[in-house]
């Protein structure tokens, strides 16, 4: 079995108007269970990891400040630094998918799903999976100001444009389908010191502001548009997954 990952917990002093939350260097390999506190996930702009002290402002004024900060963040996050290529490998207690690598698969133009290569090998025996469909990149911003909170994004290259990892939110269950889409949106993600993909979020478990890392990836049976896949990468917000046939996984970067 895999041990539970505990992300860094960092107290945020309310006297600081803006504070950047840095990645933890203390990560352990994850046990396949989902914490009850979930991160805020967005498939639009990258939201900065900041705490704002806005005493004496009305609700409308607070919202205006937050909207302005979000727009500033989007404008400053250029994502102009691209990593070397890598693959994304799955580790799981499920023997069938353990050791698989994720493949970018057609899900209706211009979107792509992420599927374990074992599905292809079973569905299309003898077919060769191209290197391009299993090769990804991590883009970060050259912005130097810490408080912009430009969390990196996962990119996949295809002719004509790059596509970015995002989460398709659901109003009926706690399992979000991941997908790749062109444009400048997408979800900010990080890799820890063991190269494991995760999301970082504020929590309030002990009454004080903290940051924790979450590793809630699963392989589930999913539907995206008119495409149904028995094995697709998904994110479970909290608790036991509502998705069909979900198996908890870690997703690890392997350089190529």
CSV table of C-alpha atoms in Angstrom, one decimal, residues 20-177:
chain,number,residue,atom,x,y,z
A,20,UNK,CA,2.8,33.7,-1.7
A,21,UNK,CA,2.5,30.1,-0.7
A,22,UNK,CA,5.6,28.1,-1.8
A,23,UNK,CA,5.6,24.5,-2.8
A,24,UNK,CA,6.4,22.0,0.0
A,25,UNK,CA,9.6,20.0,-0.2
A,26,UNK,CA,8.2,17.5,2.3
A,27,UNK,CA,6.0,15.1,0.3
A,28,UNK,CA,5.5,11.4,0.9
A,29,UNK,CA,4.0,8.9,-1.4
A,30,UNK,CA,0.2,8.9,-1.3
A,31,UNK,CA,-2.2,6.4,0.1
A,32,UNK,CA,-5.2,6.1,-2.2
A,33,UNK,CA,-7.7,7.8,0.0
A,34,UNK,CA,-9.3,11.2,-0.5
A,35,UNK,CA,-9.1,14.0,2.1
A,36,UNK,CA,-12.3,15.7,3.1
A,37,UNK,CA,-11.0,19.2,2.4
A,38,UNK,CA,-10.9,20.0,-1.3
A,39,UNK,CA,-9.1,22.6,-3.3
A,40,UNK,CA,-10.8,25.3,-5.3
A,41,UNK,CA,-10.5,24.2,-8.9
A,42,UNK,CA,-10.9,26.5,-11.8
A,43,UNK,CA,-10.9,25.9,-15.6
A,44,UNK,CA,-10.6,29.6,-16.4
A,45,UNK,CA,-7.8,31.9,-15.1
A,46,UNK,CA,-5.1,31.0,-12.6
A,47,UNK,CA,-6.1,32.3,-9.2
A,48,UNK,CA,-3.2,33.5,-7.0
A,49,UNK,CA,-2.4,31.7,-3.7
A,50,UNK,CA,-2.9,34.8,-1.6
A,51,UNK,CA,-4.7,36.1,1.5
A,52,UNK,CA,-6.2,39.5,1.4
A,53,UNK,CA,-6.8,41.8,4.4
A,54,UNK,CA,-9.6,44.2,3.3
A,55,UNK,CA,-11.0,45.6,6.6
A,56,UNK,CA,-13.7,48.3,6.3
A,57,UNK,CA,-14.7,47.4,2.8
A,58,UNK,CA,-18.2,46.5,1.7
A,59,UNK,CA,-18.9,43.1,0.1
A,60,UNK,CA,-19.1,44.8,-3.3
A,61,UNK,CA,-15.8,46.6,-2.8
A,62,UNK,CA,-14.1,43.3,-1.7
A,63,UNK,CA,-15.4,41.6,-4.9
A,64,UNK,CA,-14.1,44.5,-7.0
A,65,UNK,CA,-10.6,44.1,-5.4
A,66,UNK,CA,-10.6,40.4,-6.0
A,67,UNK,CA,-11.7,40.8,-9.6
A,68,UNK,CA,-9.0,43.3,-10.2
A,69,UNK,CA,-6.4,41.1,-8.6
A,70,UNK,CA,-7.5,38.2,-10.8
A,71,UNK,CA,-7.3,40.2,-13.9
A,72,UNK,CA,-3.8,41.5,-13.0
A,73,UNK,CA,-2.8,37.9,-12.3
A,74,UNK,CA,-4.1,36.7,-15.7
A,75,UNK,CA,-2.2,39.6,-17.4
A,76,UNK,CA,1.1,38.9,-15.6
A,77,UNK,CA,1.2,35.1,-16.0
A,78,UNK,CA,2.8,34.7,-19.4
A,79,UNK,CA,3.6,30.9,-19.3
A,80,UNK,CA,6.6,31.5,-21.5
A,81,UNK,CA,9.0,29.0,-20.0
A,82,UNK,CA,8.5,25.4,-21.2
A,83,UNK,CA,10.1,22.3,-19.6
A,84,UNK,CA,11.8,19.4,-21.3
A,85,UNK,CA,9.3,16.7,-22.5
A,86,UNK,CA,8.1,14.0,-20.2
A,87,UNK,CA,5.6,11.2,-19.8
A,88,UNK,CA,2.9,10.8,-17.1
A,89,UNK,CA,3.1,7.4,-15.5
A,90,UNK,CA,0.3,5.9,-13.3
A,91,UNK,CA,0.9,4.1,-10.1
A,92,UNK,CA,-2.0,2.3,-8.4
A,93,UNK,CA,-3.1,-0.6,-6.3
A,94,UNK,CA,-5.0,-1.8,-9.3
A,95,UNK,CA,-2.8,-4.2,-11.2
A,96,UNK,CA,-4.4,-3.6,-14.6
A,97,UNK,CA,-3.6,0.1,-14.8
A,98,UNK,CA,-0.5,0.2,-12.6
A,99,UNK,CA,2.6,1.2,-14.6
A,100,UNK,CA,0.5,2.6,-17.5
A,101,UNK,CA,1.3,6.0,-19.1
A,102,UNK,CA,-1.3,8.6,-20.0
A,103,UNK,CA,-2.2,9.0,-23.7
A,104,UNK,CA,-3.9,12.1,-25.2
A,105,UNK,CA,-7.0,10.8,-26.9
A,106,UNK,CA,-9.6,12.4,-29.2
A,107,UNK,CA,-12.7,13.5,-27.4
A,108,UNK,CA,-14.4,15.7,-30.0
A,109,UNK,CA,-12.6,18.6,-31.6
A,110,UNK,CA,-10.7,20.4,-30.2
A,111,UNK,CA,-10.7,18.5,-26.9
A,112,UNK,CA,-8.7,15.5,-25.7
A,113,UNK,CA,-9.1,13.1,-22.8
A,114,UNK,CA,-6.2,11.5,-20.9
A,115,UNK,CA,-6.4,7.7,-20.9
A,116,UNK,CA,-4.0,5.0,-19.7
A,117,UNK,CA,-2.2,3.2,-22.5
A,118,UNK,CA,-3.4,-0.2,-21.3
A,119,UNK,CA,-6.9,0.7,-22.7
A,120,UNK,CA,-5.4,1.2,-26.1
A,121,UNK,CA,-3.5,-2.0,-26.0
A,122,UNK,CA,-6.6,-3.9,-25.1
A,123,UNK,CA,-8.9,-2.1,-27.5
A,124,UNK,CA,-6.5,-2.0,-30.5
A,125,UNK,CA,-4.0,-4.9,-30.0
A,126,UNK,CA,-1.0,-4.5,-32.3
A,127,UNK,CA,-1.4,-0.8,-32.9
A,128,UNK,CA,1.5,1.4,-32.1
A,129,UNK,CA,0.9,4.5,-29.8
A,130,UNK,CA,2.8,7.5,-31.1
A,131,UNK,CA,5.4,9.2,-28.9
A,132,UNK,CA,3.6,12.5,-29.5
A,133,UNK,CA,0.4,11.3,-27.9
A,134,UNK,CA,2.2,10.4,-24.6
A,135,UNK,CA,4.6,13.5,-24.5
A,136,UNK,CA,3.7,16.5,-22.3
A,137,UNK,CA,5.3,19.7,-21.1
A,138,UNK,CA,5.1,21.9,-18.1
A,139,UNK,CA,4.8,25.7,-18.7
A,140,UNK,CA,5.7,28.3,-16.1
A,141,UNK,CA,5.8,32.1,-16.2
A,142,UNK,CA,9.0,34.2,-16.2
A,143,UNK,CA,7.2,36.7,-13.9
A,144,UNK,CA,9.4,37.4,-10.9
A,145,UNK,CA,6.9,39.0,-8.5
A,146,UNK,CA,5.9,36.2,-6.1
A,147,UNK,CA,2.4,37.5,-5.3
A,148,UNK,CA,1.2,37.0,-8.9
A,149,UNK,CA,0.8,33.3,-8.0
A,150,UNK,CA,1.5,32.0,-11.5
A,151,UNK,CA,1.1,28.2,-10.9
A,152,UNK,CA,2.4,26.2,-13.8
A,153,UNK,CA,0.2,24.4,-16.3
A,154,UNK,CA,0.4,21.1,-18.1
A,155,UNK,CA,0.6,21.4,-21.9
A,156,UNK,CA,0.2,18.9,-24.7
A,157,UNK,CA,1.4,19.9,-28.2
A,158,UNK,CA,-0.7,19.3,-31.3
A,159,UNK,CA,-0.5,20.8,-34.8
A,160,UNK,CA,-1.7,24.4,-34.8
A,161,UNK,CA,-2.0,25.0,-31.1
A,162,UNK,CA,-1.0,23.8,-27.6
A,163,UNK,CA,-3.6,22.3,-25.3
A,164,UNK,CA,-3.8,22.7,-21.5
A,165,UNK,CA,-5.0,20.4,-18.8
A,166,UNK,CA,-8.4,21.5,-17.3
A,167,UNK,CA,-11.1,20.1,-15.2
A,168,UNK,CA,-14.7,19.7,-16.3
A,169,UNK,CA,-16.8,20.6,-13.2
A,170,UNK,CA,-20.0,18.7,-12.4
A,171,UNK,CA,-23.1,19.7,-10.5
A,172,UNK,CA,-24.3,16.2,-10.0
A,173,UNK,CA,-21.3,14.3,-8.5
A,174,UNK,CA,-17.9,14.9,-7.0
A,175,UNK,CA,-15.9,13.5,-9.9
A,176,UNK,CA,-14.5,15.9,-12.4
A,177,UNK,CA,-13.3,14.7,-15.8
